Coordinates of C-alpha atoms and ligand atoms in Angstrom, one line a residue:
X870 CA 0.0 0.0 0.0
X871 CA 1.2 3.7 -0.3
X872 CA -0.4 6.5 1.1
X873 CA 0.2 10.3 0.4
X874 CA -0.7 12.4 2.6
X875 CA -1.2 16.1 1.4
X876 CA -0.6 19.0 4.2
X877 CA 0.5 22.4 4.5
X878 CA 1.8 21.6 8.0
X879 CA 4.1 18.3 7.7
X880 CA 5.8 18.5 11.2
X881 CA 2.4 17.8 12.6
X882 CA 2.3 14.5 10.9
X883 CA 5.5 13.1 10.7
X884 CA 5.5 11.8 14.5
X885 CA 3.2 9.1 14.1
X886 CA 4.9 7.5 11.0
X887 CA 7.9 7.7 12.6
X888 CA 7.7 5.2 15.8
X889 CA 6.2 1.8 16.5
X890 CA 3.7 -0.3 14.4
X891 CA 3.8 2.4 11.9
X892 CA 7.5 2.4 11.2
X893 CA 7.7 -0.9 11.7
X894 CA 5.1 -1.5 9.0
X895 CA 7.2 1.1 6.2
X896 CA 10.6 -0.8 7.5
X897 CA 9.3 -4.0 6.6
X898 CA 8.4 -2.7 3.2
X899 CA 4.7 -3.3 3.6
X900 CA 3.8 0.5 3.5
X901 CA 4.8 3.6 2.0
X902 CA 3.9 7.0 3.1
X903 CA 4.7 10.1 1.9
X904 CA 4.1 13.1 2.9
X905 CA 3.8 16.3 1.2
X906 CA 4.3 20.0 1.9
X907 CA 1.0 21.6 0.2
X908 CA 3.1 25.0 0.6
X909 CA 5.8 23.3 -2.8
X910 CA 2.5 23.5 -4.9
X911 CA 1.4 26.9 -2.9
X912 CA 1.1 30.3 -4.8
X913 CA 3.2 33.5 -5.8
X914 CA 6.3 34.1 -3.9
X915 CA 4.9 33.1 -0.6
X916 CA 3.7 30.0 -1.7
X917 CA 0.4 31.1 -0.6
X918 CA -2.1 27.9 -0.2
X919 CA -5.3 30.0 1.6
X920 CA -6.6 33.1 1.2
X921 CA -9.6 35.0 2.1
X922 CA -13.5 33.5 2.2
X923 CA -15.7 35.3 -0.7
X924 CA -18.9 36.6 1.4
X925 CA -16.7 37.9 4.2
X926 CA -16.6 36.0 7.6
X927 CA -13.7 34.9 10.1
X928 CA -11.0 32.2 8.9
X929 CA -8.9 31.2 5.9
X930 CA -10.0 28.9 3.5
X931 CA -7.7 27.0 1.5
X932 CA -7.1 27.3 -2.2
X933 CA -8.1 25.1 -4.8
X934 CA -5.1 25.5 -6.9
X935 CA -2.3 24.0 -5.0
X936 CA -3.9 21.3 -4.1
X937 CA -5.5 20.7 -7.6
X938 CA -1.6 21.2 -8.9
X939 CA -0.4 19.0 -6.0
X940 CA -2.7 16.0 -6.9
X941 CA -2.4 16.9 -10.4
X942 CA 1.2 15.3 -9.9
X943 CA 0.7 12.3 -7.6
X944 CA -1.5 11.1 -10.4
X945 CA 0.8 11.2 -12.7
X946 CA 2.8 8.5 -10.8
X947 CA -0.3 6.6 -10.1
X948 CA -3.8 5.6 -9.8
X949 CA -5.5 6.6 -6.9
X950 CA -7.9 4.6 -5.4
X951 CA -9.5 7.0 -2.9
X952 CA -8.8 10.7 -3.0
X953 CA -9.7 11.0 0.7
X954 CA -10.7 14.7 2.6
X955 CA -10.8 14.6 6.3
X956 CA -13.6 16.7 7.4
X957 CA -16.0 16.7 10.4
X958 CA -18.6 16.5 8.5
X959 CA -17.6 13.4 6.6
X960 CA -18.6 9.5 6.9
X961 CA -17.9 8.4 10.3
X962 CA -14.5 6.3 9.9
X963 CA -15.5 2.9 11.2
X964 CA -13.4 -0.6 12.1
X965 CA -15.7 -1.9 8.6
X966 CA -14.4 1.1 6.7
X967 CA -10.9 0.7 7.9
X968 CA -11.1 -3.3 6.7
X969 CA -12.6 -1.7 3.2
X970 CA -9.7 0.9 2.7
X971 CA -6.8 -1.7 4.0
X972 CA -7.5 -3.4 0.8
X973 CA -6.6 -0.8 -1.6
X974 CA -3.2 -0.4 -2.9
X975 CA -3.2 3.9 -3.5
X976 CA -4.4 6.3 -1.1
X977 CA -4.3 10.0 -0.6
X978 CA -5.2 11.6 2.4
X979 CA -5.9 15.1 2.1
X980 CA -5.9 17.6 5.4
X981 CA -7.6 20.4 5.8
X982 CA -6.7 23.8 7.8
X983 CA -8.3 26.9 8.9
X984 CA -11.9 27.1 7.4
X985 CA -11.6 23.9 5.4
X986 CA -11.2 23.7 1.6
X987 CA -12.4 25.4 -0.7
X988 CA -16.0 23.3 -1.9
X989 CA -14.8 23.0 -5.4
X990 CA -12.0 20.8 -3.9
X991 CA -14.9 18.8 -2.3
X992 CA -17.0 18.4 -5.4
X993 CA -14.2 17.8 -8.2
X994 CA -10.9 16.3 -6.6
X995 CA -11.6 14.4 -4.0
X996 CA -13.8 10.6 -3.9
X997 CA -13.9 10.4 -0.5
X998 CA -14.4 13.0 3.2
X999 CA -14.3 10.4 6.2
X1000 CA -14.5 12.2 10.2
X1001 CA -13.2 10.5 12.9
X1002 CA -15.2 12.0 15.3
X1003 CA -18.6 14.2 15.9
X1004 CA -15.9 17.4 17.2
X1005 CA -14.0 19.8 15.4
X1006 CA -9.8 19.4 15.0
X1007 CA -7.7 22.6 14.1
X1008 CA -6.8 20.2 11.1
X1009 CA -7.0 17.2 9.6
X1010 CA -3.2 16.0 10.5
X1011 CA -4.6 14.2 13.4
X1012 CA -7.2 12.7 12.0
X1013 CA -5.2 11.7 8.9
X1014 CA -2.8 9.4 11.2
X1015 CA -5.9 8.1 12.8
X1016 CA -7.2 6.9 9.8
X1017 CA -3.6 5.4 8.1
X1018 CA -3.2 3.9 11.7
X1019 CA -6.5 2.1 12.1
X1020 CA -5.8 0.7 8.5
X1021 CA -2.1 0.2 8.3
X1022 CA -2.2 -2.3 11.5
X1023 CA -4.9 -4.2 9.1
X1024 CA -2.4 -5.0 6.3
X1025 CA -1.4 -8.4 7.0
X1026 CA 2.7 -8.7 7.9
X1027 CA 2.2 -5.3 10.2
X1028 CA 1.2 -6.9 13.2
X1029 CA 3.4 -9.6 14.5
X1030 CA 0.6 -12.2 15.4
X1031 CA -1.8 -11.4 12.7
X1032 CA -4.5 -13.3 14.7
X1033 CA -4.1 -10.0 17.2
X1034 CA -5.9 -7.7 14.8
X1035 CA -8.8 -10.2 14.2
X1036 CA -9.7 -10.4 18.0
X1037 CA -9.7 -6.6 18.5
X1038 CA -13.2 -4.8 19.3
X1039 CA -15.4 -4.4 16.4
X1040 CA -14.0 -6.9 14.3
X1041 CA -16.6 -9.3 14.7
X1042 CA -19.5 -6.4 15.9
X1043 CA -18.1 -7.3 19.3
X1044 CA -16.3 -5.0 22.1
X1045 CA -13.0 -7.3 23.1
X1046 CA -12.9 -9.1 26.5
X1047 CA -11.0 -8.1 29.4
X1048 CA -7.5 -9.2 29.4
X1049 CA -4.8 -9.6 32.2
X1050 CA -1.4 -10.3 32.7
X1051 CA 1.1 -11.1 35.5
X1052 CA 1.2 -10.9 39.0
X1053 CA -1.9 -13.3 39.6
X1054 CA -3.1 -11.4 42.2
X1055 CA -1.9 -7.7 42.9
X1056 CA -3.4 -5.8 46.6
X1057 CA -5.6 -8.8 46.8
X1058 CA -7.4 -7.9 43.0
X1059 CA -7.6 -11.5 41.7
X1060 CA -7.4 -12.4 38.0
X1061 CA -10.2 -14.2 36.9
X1062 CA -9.4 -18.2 37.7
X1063 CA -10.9 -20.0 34.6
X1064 CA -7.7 -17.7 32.8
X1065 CA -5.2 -19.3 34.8
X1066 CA -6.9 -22.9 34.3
X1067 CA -4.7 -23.6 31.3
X1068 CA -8.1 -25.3 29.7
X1069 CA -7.7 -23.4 26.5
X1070 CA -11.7 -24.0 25.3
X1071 CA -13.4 -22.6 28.6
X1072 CA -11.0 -19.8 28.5
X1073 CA -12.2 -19.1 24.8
X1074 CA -15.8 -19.8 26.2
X1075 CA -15.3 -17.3 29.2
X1076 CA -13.3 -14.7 26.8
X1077 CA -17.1 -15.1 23.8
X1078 CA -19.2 -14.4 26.6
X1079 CA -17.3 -11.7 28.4
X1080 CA -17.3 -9.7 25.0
X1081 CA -21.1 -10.3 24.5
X1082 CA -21.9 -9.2 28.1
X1083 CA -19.6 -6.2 27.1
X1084 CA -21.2 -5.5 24.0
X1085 CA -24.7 -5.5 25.5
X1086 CA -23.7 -3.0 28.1
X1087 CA -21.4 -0.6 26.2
X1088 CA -22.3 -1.1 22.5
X1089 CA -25.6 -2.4 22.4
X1090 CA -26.3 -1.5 18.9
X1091 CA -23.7 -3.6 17.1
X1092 CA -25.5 -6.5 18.6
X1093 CA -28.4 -5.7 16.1
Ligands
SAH1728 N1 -15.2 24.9 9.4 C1 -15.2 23.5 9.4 C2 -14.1 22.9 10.3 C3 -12.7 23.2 9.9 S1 -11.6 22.4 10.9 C4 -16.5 23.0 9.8 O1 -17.1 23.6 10.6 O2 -16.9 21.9 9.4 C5 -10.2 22.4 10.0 C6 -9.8 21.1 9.3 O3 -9.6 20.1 10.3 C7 -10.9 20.5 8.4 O4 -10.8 21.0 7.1 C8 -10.6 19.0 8.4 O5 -9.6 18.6 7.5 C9 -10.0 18.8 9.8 N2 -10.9 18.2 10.8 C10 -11.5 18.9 11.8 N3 -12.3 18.0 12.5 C11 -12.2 16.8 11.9 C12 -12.8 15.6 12.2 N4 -13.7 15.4 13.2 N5 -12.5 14.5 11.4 C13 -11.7 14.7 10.4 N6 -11.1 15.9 10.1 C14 -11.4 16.9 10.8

């Protein structure tokens, strides 16, 4: 997979790329990203990539031109399949939609600043506007490594025990079960016995119904 990811503040992005699962995940060759410096693409001398909102009100809005120019030239080294905008008012991102996007091979991810973009960006450029969340970000930066990250860790390779990403909550409409690990028994808080049984099939029995239970209290409706 390769992702772009178009900004006009790369600093706050590079951090999450750079540690962990996600590096881990470029090291082994399973990922690429790349991210890109809207201001390159931006206009005049300043490399201007906002300006001012026709019908007056606060806040900058970001040009169409850059980023038109900027994508422009990604495409001409490949086939996109999503041309993704991060904006609140988007589709909320989802464990189902990060399964769908982990099986494409091209991405862009395109954040937005200030007021947003400008809507002809919205309407002509991009396929795609995912939010990760019913608040408002100063940018999309965030929200961008949100998204790579809850599809990245889906690619199989990334994680070391692949199994790991199948039992996580929502994979299966389910919240996860409870999990401990050593000492047994810490200020007198006991582990749950049946765990330290070693009978692997009630343990799997205990961990089915624990997430049910789970999922009834905390997330009824992806029982329905
Ligand atoms: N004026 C806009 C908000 C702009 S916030 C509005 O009211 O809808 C600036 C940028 O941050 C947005 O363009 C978007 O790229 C990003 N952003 C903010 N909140 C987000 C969210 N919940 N999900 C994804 N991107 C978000």
């Amino acid at each position: 997979m390769h992702i772009d990811v178009i900004t006009c503040l790369p600093k706050l992005i590079e951090s999450p790329f750079s540690d962990s699962i996600l590096m881990r995940a470029q090291k082994k060759g399973l990922v690429t990203v790349n991210i890109i410096d809207l201001r390159q693409y931006g206009i005049g001398k300043h490399h201007t990539t906002d300006d001012y909102a026709f019908g007056g009100g606060a806040g900058m809005v970001m040009m169409i031109e850059p980023i038109d120019n900027c994508i422009r030239e990604l495409r001409r080294h490949r086939t996109y399949d999503e041309i993704i905008y991060t904006s609140p008012d988007g589709d909320l991102l989802t464990q189902r939609m990060a399964n769908e996007l982990s099986l494409r091979q091209n991405l862009i991810l395109l954040c937005g600043h200030y007021k947003g973009v400008d809507e002809r960006v919205r309407e002509h450029l991009v396929t795609r506007e995912i939010s990760i969340g019913d608040y408002v970000l100063s940018g999309g930066e965030l929200a961008s490594a949100v998204i790579a990250d809850a599809i990245i860790r889906l690619i199989p390779g990334v994680l070391s025990d692949e199994t790991s990403a199948l039992s996580d909550s929502f994979q299966d409409n389910l919240i996860a079960p409870p999990v401990y690990t050593r000492p047994s028994t810490y200020k007198n808080w006991q582990v749950p016995e049946i765990l330290l049984s070693g009978n692997q099939s009630k343990i799997e029995e205990w961990r089915h119904a624990q997430s049910v239970e789970r999922t009834k209290k905390r997330r009824p409706g992806l029982l329905q």
